[in-house]
Short mmCIF file of C-alpha atoms and ligand atoms in Angstrom, two decimals:
data_model
loop_
_atom_site.label_atom_id
_atom_site.label_comp_id
_atom_site.label_asym_id
_atom_site.label_seq_id
_atom_site.Cartn_x
_atom_site.Cartn_y
_atom_site.Cartn_z
CA MET A 1 0.00 0.00 0.00
CA SER A 2 1.37 3.41 -0.88
CA ASN A 3 1.77 6.06 1.80
CA GLU A 4 -0.81 8.14 0.07
CA GLN A 5 -3.41 5.37 0.38
CA ALA A 6 -2.47 4.49 3.90
CA CYS A 7 -3.37 7.90 5.27
CA PHE A 8 -7.09 7.62 4.46
CA THR A 9 -9.27 5.88 7.02
CA PRO A 10 -12.14 3.73 5.73
CA ILE A 11 -15.42 5.28 6.88
CA GLU A 12 -16.48 2.01 8.51
CA GLU A 13 -13.42 2.27 10.73
CA VAL A 14 -14.15 5.90 11.59
CA LEU A 15 -17.62 4.84 12.71
CA SER A 16 -16.68 1.71 14.58
CA SER A 17 -13.39 2.41 16.29
CA ASN A 18 -12.77 5.00 18.89
CA CYS A 19 -11.86 7.94 16.69
CA VAL A 20 -13.76 10.60 18.63
CA GLY A 21 -11.61 13.71 19.06
CA LYS A 22 -9.05 12.48 16.52
CA GLU A 23 -8.30 14.00 13.17
CA VAL A 24 -8.76 11.59 10.24
CA SER A 25 -8.94 11.86 6.47
CA VAL A 26 -11.58 10.08 4.43
CA ARG A 27 -11.86 9.75 0.68
CA GLY A 28 -15.04 9.07 -1.20
CA TRP A 29 -18.03 10.50 -3.07
CA VAL A 30 -20.67 12.99 -2.01
CA TYR A 31 -23.79 11.01 -1.20
CA ARG A 32 -26.04 13.79 0.07
CA ALA A 33 -25.46 17.52 0.22
CA ARG A 34 -27.21 20.35 2.06
CA THR A 35 -26.07 23.93 2.44
CA SER A 36 -27.01 26.37 5.14
CA GLY A 37 -25.26 29.69 4.70
CA ALA A 38 -21.70 29.40 5.89
CA MET A 39 -22.10 25.71 6.61
CA LEU A 40 -22.12 22.67 4.29
CA PHE A 41 -23.43 19.27 5.31
CA LEU A 42 -21.97 16.66 3.00
CA VAL A 43 -22.59 12.97 3.55
CA ILE A 44 -19.55 11.13 2.19
CA ARG A 45 -19.74 7.58 0.90
CA ASP A 46 -16.83 5.20 0.39
CA SER A 47 -16.95 1.46 -0.26
CA THR A 48 -17.34 0.77 3.44
CA ASP A 49 -20.05 3.15 4.74
CA ILE A 50 -21.28 6.74 4.89
CA ILE A 51 -20.49 9.59 7.29
CA GLN A 52 -21.69 13.17 7.55
CA ALA A 53 -19.00 15.82 7.12
CA THR A 54 -19.69 19.39 8.20
CA VAL A 55 -17.68 22.14 6.58
CA LYS A 56 -17.83 25.53 8.31
CA LYS A 57 -16.57 28.52 6.34
CA ASP A 58 -14.74 30.01 9.31
CA ARG A 59 -13.09 26.73 10.31
CA VAL A 60 -11.29 25.92 7.04
CA SER A 61 -8.99 27.76 4.65
CA GLU A 62 -10.49 29.86 1.89
CA GLN A 63 -9.31 27.29 -0.65
CA ALA A 64 -10.83 24.38 1.26
CA TRP A 65 -14.17 26.22 1.47
CA LYS A 66 -14.08 26.87 -2.28
CA ASN A 67 -13.30 23.21 -2.91
CA ALA A 68 -16.21 22.11 -0.77
CA GLU A 69 -18.61 24.57 -2.37
CA ALA A 70 -17.62 23.19 -5.78
CA CYS A 71 -18.53 19.69 -4.62
CA THR A 72 -22.10 20.10 -3.49
CA ARG A 73 -23.34 18.05 -6.43
CA ILE A 74 -23.80 14.46 -5.41
CA GLU A 75 -21.22 11.95 -6.67
CA SER A 76 -18.43 14.53 -6.60
CA ALA A 77 -15.20 12.77 -5.62
CA VAL A 78 -13.59 14.35 -2.57
CA THR A 79 -11.23 14.01 0.34
CA VAL A 80 -12.12 15.40 3.74
CA LYS A 81 -9.83 15.85 6.68
CA GLY A 82 -11.60 16.47 9.95
CA VAL A 83 -12.09 15.83 13.62
CA VAL A 84 -14.51 13.04 14.55
CA ALA A 85 -17.31 14.08 16.88
CA LYS A 86 -20.19 12.15 18.40
CA ASP A 87 -23.48 13.43 16.99
CA ASP A 88 -26.62 11.42 17.51
CA ARG A 89 -28.46 13.41 14.84
CA ALA A 90 -26.06 12.28 12.09
CA THR A 91 -26.48 8.94 10.27
CA GLY A 92 -24.16 6.46 11.95
CA GLY A 93 -23.95 8.60 15.10
CA PHE A 94 -20.76 10.51 14.25
CA GLU A 95 -19.80 13.49 12.18
CA LEU A 96 -16.56 14.67 10.69
CA GLN A 97 -15.90 18.36 11.40
CA ALA A 98 -13.82 19.37 8.42
CA THR A 99 -10.44 21.01 8.82
CA ASP A 100 -9.51 20.57 5.16
CA PHE A 101 -11.29 19.60 1.95
CA THR A 102 -10.06 18.74 -1.54
CA ALA A 103 -11.97 18.10 -4.73
CA ILE A 104 -10.80 15.12 -6.80
CA HIS A 105 -13.61 15.71 -9.29
CA ALA A 106 -16.60 18.03 -9.11
CA ALA A 107 -19.42 16.00 -10.65
CA ASP A 108 -21.97 17.03 -13.28
CA VAL A 109 -25.61 16.94 -12.22
CA PHE A 110 -26.22 13.28 -11.41
CA PRO A 111 -29.12 11.88 -13.46
CA ILE A 112 -30.56 9.86 -10.59
CA ALA A 113 -32.99 11.49 -8.23
CA LYS A 114 -35.82 10.18 -6.06
CA ASP A 115 -38.71 8.38 -7.76
CA ASN A 116 -36.92 7.29 -10.93
CA SER A 117 -38.65 4.45 -12.75
CA GLU A 118 -37.21 0.95 -12.51
CA GLU A 119 -36.61 0.90 -16.27
CA TRP A 120 -34.72 4.20 -16.22
CA LEU A 121 -32.54 2.98 -13.36
CA LEU A 122 -31.77 -0.12 -15.42
CA ASP A 123 -30.94 2.03 -18.46
CA ILE A 124 -28.33 3.83 -16.36
CA ARG A 125 -27.28 0.79 -14.39
CA HIS A 126 -23.63 1.83 -14.73
CA LEU A 127 -24.55 4.71 -12.39
CA SER A 128 -27.42 3.25 -10.36
CA ILE A 129 -25.08 0.40 -9.42
CA ARG A 130 -23.59 2.82 -6.86
CA SER A 131 -26.68 2.60 -4.64
CA ARG A 132 -26.17 1.40 -1.10
CA GLU A 133 -28.60 -1.48 -1.66
CA LEU A 134 -26.83 -2.79 -4.75
CA THR A 135 -23.46 -2.30 -3.05
CA ALA A 136 -24.69 -4.41 -0.14
CA VAL A 137 -25.95 -7.11 -2.52
CA MET A 138 -22.62 -7.24 -4.36
CA LYS A 139 -20.77 -7.62 -1.08
CA VAL A 140 -23.08 -10.44 -0.01
CA LYS A 141 -22.55 -12.08 -3.39
CA ALA A 142 -18.75 -11.88 -3.04
CA THR A 143 -19.04 -13.53 0.38
CA VAL A 144 -21.35 -16.23 -1.03
CA LEU A 145 -18.81 -16.99 -3.78
CA ALA A 146 -15.95 -17.08 -1.28
CA ALA A 147 -18.01 -19.40 0.92
CA CYS A 148 -18.64 -21.75 -2.01
CA ARG A 149 -14.93 -21.98 -2.75
CA GLU A 150 -14.07 -22.45 0.91
CA PHE A 151 -16.62 -25.25 1.24
CA PHE A 152 -15.42 -27.13 -1.83
CA GLU A 153 -11.83 -26.73 -0.65
CA LYS A 154 -12.74 -28.22 2.74
CA LYS A 155 -14.33 -31.17 0.97
CA GLY A 156 -11.26 -31.87 -1.16
CA TYR A 157 -12.71 -30.66 -4.48
CA TRP A 158 -10.60 -29.32 -7.36
CA GLU A 159 -11.64 -26.08 -9.03
CA THR A 160 -11.68 -26.56 -12.80
CA THR A 161 -12.31 -24.37 -15.85
CA PRO A 162 -14.73 -26.04 -18.27
CA PRO A 163 -15.52 -24.37 -21.61
CA ILE A 164 -18.18 -21.73 -22.14
CA ILE A 165 -18.26 -22.36 -25.89
CA ALA A 166 -19.89 -25.76 -26.18
CA SER A 167 -21.18 -28.09 -28.85
CA GLY A 168 -24.16 -29.82 -27.22
CA ALA A 169 -27.04 -28.68 -25.02
CA CYS A 170 -26.88 -30.12 -21.52
CA GLU A 171 -30.39 -28.96 -20.61
CA GLY A 172 -32.21 -29.31 -23.95
CA GLY A 173 -32.08 -27.15 -27.04
CA SER A 174 -34.96 -24.76 -26.37
CA THR A 175 -32.94 -22.20 -24.42
CA THR A 176 -29.54 -22.22 -26.11
CA PHE A 177 -27.82 -19.18 -27.56
CA ASN A 178 -26.54 -20.45 -30.89
CA PHE A 179 -23.78 -18.98 -32.97
CA ASP A 180 -21.43 -19.68 -35.81
CA TYR A 181 -18.08 -21.02 -34.64
CA PHE A 182 -15.74 -20.89 -37.65
CA GLY A 183 -18.40 -22.49 -39.82
CA LYS A 184 -19.66 -24.95 -37.18
CA LYS A 185 -22.69 -24.62 -34.92
CA ALA A 186 -21.83 -23.84 -31.33
CA ILE A 187 -23.73 -22.74 -28.25
CA LEU A 188 -23.01 -20.78 -25.09
CA SER A 189 -22.87 -23.23 -22.21
CA GLN A 190 -26.06 -23.81 -20.22
CA SER A 191 -24.18 -25.89 -17.68
CA ALA A 192 -20.67 -27.24 -17.21
CA GLN A 193 -22.04 -30.54 -16.00
CA LEU A 194 -21.13 -32.80 -18.92
CA TYR A 195 -17.55 -31.53 -18.90
CA LEU A 196 -17.33 -31.87 -15.12
CA GLU A 197 -18.47 -35.47 -15.52
CA ALA A 198 -15.48 -36.04 -17.83
CA LEU A 199 -13.15 -34.55 -15.23
CA ILE A 200 -14.17 -36.79 -12.31
CA PHE A 201 -12.36 -39.74 -13.90
CA SER A 202 -9.04 -38.13 -13.10
CA LEU A 203 -9.79 -35.64 -10.31
CA GLU A 204 -12.74 -37.47 -8.63
CA LYS A 205 -14.16 -34.32 -6.97
CA VAL A 206 -14.48 -31.26 -9.16
CA TYR A 207 -16.31 -27.96 -9.25
CA ALA A 208 -16.55 -24.90 -11.44
CA ILE A 209 -17.94 -21.40 -11.10
CA THR A 210 -18.83 -20.18 -14.57
CA PRO A 211 -21.36 -18.04 -16.37
CA SER A 212 -24.22 -20.07 -17.84
CA PHE A 213 -26.56 -18.90 -20.55
CA ARG A 214 -30.25 -19.49 -21.10
CA ALA A 215 -32.18 -17.85 -23.89
CA GLU A 216 -35.20 -17.39 -21.62
CA LYS A 217 -37.88 -15.84 -23.74
CA SER A 218 -40.17 -14.87 -20.90
CA ARG A 219 -39.87 -12.15 -18.31
CA THR A 220 -39.91 -13.55 -14.83
CA LEU A 221 -38.62 -12.55 -11.43
CA ARG A 222 -36.07 -15.37 -11.42
CA HIS A 223 -34.66 -15.85 -14.91
CA LEU A 224 -31.57 -14.25 -16.36
CA ALA A 225 -30.15 -14.90 -19.81
CA GLU A 226 -26.67 -14.92 -18.26
CA TYR A 227 -26.16 -16.13 -14.72
CA TRP A 228 -23.36 -17.51 -12.55
CA HIS A 229 -23.45 -21.20 -11.95
CA VAL A 230 -21.70 -23.12 -9.20
CA GLU A 231 -21.50 -26.77 -10.16
CA GLY A 232 -19.99 -29.76 -8.42
CA GLU A 233 -19.54 -33.36 -9.53
CA GLU A 234 -18.17 -36.26 -7.49
CA ALA A 235 -17.17 -39.81 -8.42
CA HIS A 236 -18.66 -42.62 -6.30
CA MET A 237 -21.19 -40.22 -4.75
CA ASN A 238 -24.71 -41.61 -4.43
CA PHE A 239 -28.01 -39.79 -4.20
CA GLU A 240 -28.15 -39.65 -0.39
CA GLN A 241 -24.58 -38.40 -0.19
CA LEU A 242 -25.38 -35.77 -2.82
CA ILE A 243 -28.30 -34.45 -0.77
CA ALA A 244 -26.23 -34.37 2.42
CA PHE A 245 -23.52 -32.42 0.59
CA GLU A 246 -26.00 -29.85 -0.70
CA GLU A 247 -27.64 -29.35 2.69
CA GLU A 248 -24.27 -28.83 4.32
CA MET A 249 -23.06 -26.49 1.58
CA ILE A 250 -26.09 -24.21 1.65
CA SER A 251 -26.01 -24.08 5.43
CA PHE A 252 -22.30 -23.24 5.41
CA ILE A 253 -22.84 -20.42 2.91
CA CYS A 254 -25.81 -18.95 4.81
CA GLN A 255 -24.03 -19.05 8.14
CA LYS A 256 -20.79 -17.57 6.85
CA THR A 257 -22.72 -14.79 5.14
CA ALA A 258 -24.68 -14.06 8.33
CA LYS A 259 -21.47 -13.85 10.33
CA GLU A 260 -19.49 -11.76 7.86
CA ARG A 261 -22.14 -9.51 6.31
CA PRO A 262 -24.70 -8.75 9.06
CA LYS A 263 -24.67 -5.02 8.30
CA GLU A 264 -25.40 -5.57 4.60
CA LEU A 265 -28.13 -8.12 5.32
CA GLU A 266 -29.83 -5.75 7.74
CA LEU A 267 -29.67 -2.92 5.23
CA LEU A 268 -31.47 -5.21 2.79
CA GLY A 269 -34.15 -6.14 5.31
CA ARG A 270 -32.86 -9.64 6.04
CA ASN A 271 -32.40 -10.55 9.69
CA PRO A 272 -28.99 -12.30 9.86
CA GLU A 273 -30.38 -14.61 12.58
CA GLU A 274 -32.60 -16.22 9.94
CA MET A 275 -29.51 -17.16 7.94
CA LEU A 276 -27.64 -18.40 11.01
CA ALA A 277 -30.55 -20.77 11.61
CA ILE A 278 -30.15 -22.54 8.25
CA ALA A 279 -28.81 -25.99 9.17
CA PRO A 280 -29.33 -29.59 8.02
CA PRO A 281 -31.53 -31.50 7.67
CA PHE A 282 -33.84 -29.72 5.23
CA PRO A 283 -37.47 -30.82 4.93
CA ARG A 284 -37.95 -33.34 2.13
CA MET A 285 -40.83 -33.84 -0.20
CA ALA A 286 -41.21 -36.32 -3.06
CA TYR A 287 -42.60 -34.82 -6.26
CA ALA A 288 -45.77 -36.96 -5.95
CA LYS A 289 -46.41 -35.52 -2.48
CA ALA A 290 -45.84 -31.99 -3.80
CA ILE A 291 -48.51 -32.54 -6.47
CA GLU A 292 -50.91 -33.76 -3.79
CA ILE A 293 -50.27 -30.68 -1.64
CA LEU A 294 -50.69 -28.35 -4.61
CA LYS A 295 -53.98 -30.00 -5.54
CA GLN A 296 -55.22 -29.58 -1.98
CA LYS A 297 -54.36 -25.91 -2.24
CA GLY A 298 -56.48 -25.66 -5.37
CA MET A 299 -53.73 -25.51 -8.00
CA PRO A 300 -54.65 -27.01 -11.38
CA VAL A 301 -51.73 -29.48 -11.56
CA GLU A 302 -51.48 -33.16 -12.47
CA PHE A 303 -48.78 -35.75 -11.88
CA GLY A 304 -46.30 -35.27 -14.74
CA ASP A 305 -46.51 -31.47 -14.88
CA ASP A 306 -43.35 -29.43 -14.51
CA LEU A 307 -43.53 -27.10 -11.53
CA GLY A 308 -43.12 -23.41 -12.21
CA ALA A 309 -42.58 -20.33 -10.07
CA ASP A 310 -46.20 -20.20 -8.88
CA GLU A 311 -46.22 -23.80 -7.71
CA GLU A 312 -42.83 -23.44 -6.01
CA LYS A 313 -43.97 -20.29 -4.30
CA ILE A 314 -46.93 -22.09 -2.77
CA LEU A 315 -44.82 -25.10 -1.76
CA THR A 316 -42.16 -23.05 0.01
CA ALA A 317 -44.12 -20.09 1.37
CA GLU A 318 -44.46 -21.44 4.89
CA TYR A 319 -40.94 -22.83 5.32
CA LYS A 320 -37.97 -21.08 6.89
CA LYS A 321 -35.42 -23.58 5.58
CA PRO A 322 -34.88 -24.65 1.98
CA ILE A 323 -36.84 -27.74 1.00
CA LEU A 324 -35.70 -30.77 -0.99
CA LEU A 325 -37.98 -31.83 -3.78
CA THR A 326 -37.07 -35.32 -5.05
CA HIS A 327 -38.10 -38.25 -7.27
CA PHE A 328 -39.46 -36.40 -10.28
CA PRO A 329 -41.05 -38.17 -13.24
CA ALA A 330 -38.23 -38.99 -15.69
CA LYS A 331 -40.29 -37.37 -18.46
CA ILE A 332 -39.90 -33.84 -17.09
CA LYS A 333 -36.21 -34.07 -16.24
CA ALA A 334 -32.97 -34.11 -18.24
CA PHE A 335 -31.68 -37.22 -20.01
CA TYR A 336 -28.69 -37.77 -17.70
CA MET A 337 -30.61 -38.34 -14.45
CA LYS A 338 -30.41 -41.83 -13.02
CA ARG A 339 -33.64 -43.79 -12.74
CA ASP A 340 -34.96 -44.63 -9.31
CA PRO A 341 -34.21 -48.38 -8.88
CA THR A 342 -37.59 -48.83 -7.15
CA ASP A 343 -39.62 -47.06 -9.87
CA GLU A 344 -38.18 -46.64 -13.32
CA ASN A 345 -40.59 -43.81 -14.17
CA LEU A 346 -38.92 -41.64 -11.56
CA VAL A 347 -35.41 -40.20 -11.33
CA LEU A 348 -32.94 -39.79 -8.49
CA GLY A 349 -33.08 -36.05 -8.92
CA ALA A 350 -33.33 -33.40 -6.23
CA ASP A 351 -34.18 -29.74 -6.62
CA ILE A 352 -33.59 -27.48 -3.68
CA LEU A 353 -36.20 -24.77 -3.30
CA ALA A 354 -35.44 -21.68 -1.26
CA PRO A 355 -38.08 -20.97 1.37
CA GLU A 356 -40.39 -17.94 1.73
CA GLY A 357 -41.63 -18.42 -1.82
CA TYR A 358 -38.30 -17.88 -3.61
CA GLY A 359 -38.18 -21.32 -5.26
CA GLU A 360 -35.56 -23.39 -7.07
CA ILE A 361 -31.91 -22.65 -6.33
CA ILE A 362 -30.34 -26.06 -7.06
CA GLY A 363 -30.90 -28.73 -9.69
CA SER A 364 -29.11 -32.01 -9.04
CA SER A 365 -29.11 -35.74 -9.51
CA GLN A 366 -27.27 -38.99 -9.45
CA ARG A 367 -26.18 -39.58 -13.07
CA GLU A 368 -27.25 -42.40 -15.35
CA GLU A 369 -24.40 -44.84 -16.03
CA ASP A 370 -26.12 -47.05 -18.60
CA ASN A 371 -25.17 -46.05 -22.15
CA GLU A 372 -28.21 -47.65 -23.80
CA LEU A 373 -30.57 -45.80 -21.49
CA LEU A 374 -28.75 -42.54 -22.14
CA ILE A 375 -29.02 -43.04 -25.90
CA SER A 376 -32.71 -43.86 -25.79
CA ARG A 377 -33.43 -40.86 -23.57
CA LEU A 378 -31.49 -38.54 -25.86
CA ARG A 379 -33.50 -39.82 -28.81
CA ALA A 380 -36.74 -39.41 -26.89
CA ASP A 381 -35.81 -35.77 -26.25
CA GLY A 382 -35.22 -35.24 -29.97
CA SER A 383 -31.43 -35.00 -29.58
CA ASP A 384 -28.93 -36.74 -31.81
CA PRO A 385 -26.82 -39.16 -29.73
CA ALA A 386 -23.97 -38.64 -32.21
CA ALA A 387 -23.60 -35.08 -30.90
CA PHE A 388 -22.98 -36.57 -27.45
CA ALA A 389 -20.52 -39.25 -28.59
CA TRP A 390 -17.75 -37.91 -26.37
CA TYR A 391 -20.08 -37.88 -23.35
CA LEU A 392 -21.25 -41.42 -24.05
CA ASP A 393 -17.58 -42.49 -24.19
CA LEU A 394 -17.36 -41.70 -20.47
CA ARG A 395 -19.62 -44.72 -19.83
CA LYS A 396 -17.24 -47.05 -21.67
CA TYR A 397 -13.98 -46.58 -19.82
CA GLY A 398 -14.20 -47.19 -16.11
CA SER A 399 -17.69 -45.76 -15.55
CA VAL A 400 -18.58 -45.31 -11.87
CA PRO A 401 -21.69 -44.15 -10.02
CA HIS A 402 -21.52 -40.40 -9.59
CA SER A 403 -23.63 -37.37 -8.76
CA GLY A 404 -23.58 -33.63 -9.08
CA PHE A 405 -25.48 -30.40 -8.88
CA GLY A 406 -25.76 -26.88 -10.21
CA MET A 407 -26.66 -23.87 -8.10
CA GLY A 408 -27.64 -20.50 -9.53
CA ILE A 409 -25.71 -17.92 -7.53
CA GLU A 410 -28.18 -15.12 -8.28
CA ARG A 411 -31.09 -17.33 -7.23
CA LEU A 412 -29.35 -17.97 -3.92
CA VAL A 413 -28.42 -14.31 -3.45
CA ARG A 414 -31.97 -13.25 -4.31
CA TRP A 415 -33.28 -15.33 -1.43
CA ILE A 416 -30.56 -14.41 1.07
CA CYS A 417 -30.96 -10.69 0.28
CA LYS A 418 -34.78 -10.85 -0.01
CA LEU A 419 -34.71 -9.27 -3.47
CA ASP A 420 -37.94 -8.87 -5.39
CA HIS A 421 -36.21 -9.47 -8.71
CA ILE A 422 -33.20 -11.61 -9.64
CA ARG A 423 -31.80 -8.80 -11.79
CA ASP A 424 -30.61 -7.03 -8.63
CA ALA A 425 -28.42 -10.00 -7.78
CA ILE A 426 -26.15 -9.25 -10.73
CA PRO A 427 -24.51 -5.91 -11.57
CA PHE A 428 -25.40 -5.80 -15.27
CA PRO A 429 -28.44 -8.02 -15.80
CA ARG A 430 -29.03 -9.69 -19.14
CA VAL A 431 -32.72 -10.34 -19.71
CA ILE A 432 -34.86 -10.64 -22.81
CA ASN A 433 -35.18 -6.90 -23.44
CA ARG A 434 -31.84 -5.76 -22.09
CA VAL A 435 -28.21 -6.03 -23.13
CA TYR A 436 -27.24 -2.40 -22.37
CA PRO A 437 -25.30 -1.13 -20.49
O1 4AD B 501 -31.80 -26.93 -13.00
P1 4AD B 501 -30.75 -26.59 -14.00
O2 4AD B 501 -31.18 -26.34 -15.40
O3 4AD B 501 -29.71 -27.78 -13.93
C1 4AD B 501 -28.56 -27.84 -14.66
O4 4AD B 501 -28.15 -27.02 -15.46
C2 4AD B 501 -27.69 -29.01 -14.30
N1 4AD B 501 -26.94 -29.43 -15.49
C3 4AD B 501 -26.78 -28.60 -13.17
C4 4AD B 501 -25.86 -29.71 -12.71
O5 4AD B 501 -26.35 -30.72 -12.26
N2 4AD B 501 -24.56 -29.51 -12.82
O6 4AD B 501 -29.96 -25.31 -13.51
C5 4AD B 501 -29.30 -25.35 -12.26
C6 4AD B 501 -29.59 -24.09 -11.48
C7 4AD B 501 -31.06 -23.87 -11.17
O7 4AD B 501 -31.46 -24.61 -10.04
C8 4AD B 501 -31.10 -22.39 -10.92
O8 4AD B 501 -30.63 -22.09 -9.63
C9 4AD B 501 -30.09 -21.87 -11.91
O9 4AD B 501 -29.23 -22.93 -12.25
N3 4AD B 501 -30.73 -21.36 -13.13
C10 4AD B 501 -30.90 -20.06 -13.40
N4 4AD B 501 -30.57 -18.96 -12.72
C11 4AD B 501 -30.89 -17.75 -13.26
N5 4AD B 501 -31.46 -17.60 -14.47
C12 4AD B 501 -31.79 -18.70 -15.20
N6 4AD B 501 -32.35 -18.53 -16.41
C13 4AD B 501 -31.51 -19.99 -14.68
N7 4AD B 501 -31.68 -21.25 -15.13
C14 4AD B 501 -31.20 -22.06 -14.17
MG1 MG B 502 -33.82 -27.08 -12.72
#
């Protein structure tokens, strides 16, 4: 760290440590500004927090006063030196009584004011991304990602880097982004799963954190065209072990986030205690039971229907912990899921649904090992087995039982942060009508 950097105190530290009576310098952006004659009240924001700075004309040099007056537009970049004083009226309980003030950049009129429409804020997302709420969400997301890596590390998994440019659709062709790859057809990866399956034969336990792409043609509160996918795959892992792994992983992530990001969670309206309470086991429900419950609640569903957001909302509304939905009809699930040995119409698949109505955050299964079954299921889905020749090879050379899962990071963050819309779980959302900025 350079000397120049070292002499600025993060605002969080000014607020939390005993700085009262001391002179400190902070560096940040003007978050709110109010003038009152020979006095300026400037709330300064840095990446850590906000603090009110008061600049009095007769307490600073003429130059410092001029600098401060030039920075009364919000988002001006400034440094403030001042003495910390307790002030219960100020946000955070302290104020910085300026002794010096410099302008790094006096901003133009910022285009964001109160009561902007959601669409406008999305149009200027490169600026609206500075909001305290989105900042808190991005910090929570960084902690969630760190927690994922830490958990996999603890479990002896290898991080790997599967391709994003792929040749075959893992989750069916209806939502692929297709493009020309030097004269051949290629797609943007929907899931790294098939490649992770290839990697378990050398590394045994593998994971990847990659962007995944789905050409979702509908607008929903939980679909992005580009999202971040955490996927794990483990050799010799059976269905029960898979479920235990997922329960432990989600609990670990929730608890670590509660411990490390309580301030951000509170700002977003999530009580950290609720996240600390997420621990195994999660309630379980077979698909058939879920259909029964939905019917009782008056939903027009039949056995064999895929469950959408509305159904998941009803199923999870009353739970505090995520729920495990298992044993789906093979017909509604992907070709690679292993059949239930006790009922060949069902698969050893488990979705994890976030509680409080948020819905699916994980899709997972034990994988089918039988090549003939895989081929017939590919054909039944209208896929050409020849396109999956490399994948089918994996069942010829030392095939072993194995399982894996994929978790949508923005789905998880949406639940943890209680976000209305998944787009706020990613800085620059890609949805059907939006690829700018
Ligand atoms: O359930 P999905 O489609 O399963 C797979 O892709 C498996 N191949 C994963 C695996 O076993 N390795 O997707 C997995 C998860 C979903 O549960 C959801 O959390 C997320 O990815 N997801 C999306 N997130 C945001 N926007 C979308 N359009 C999403 N589609 C799936
Ligand atoms: Mg799914």
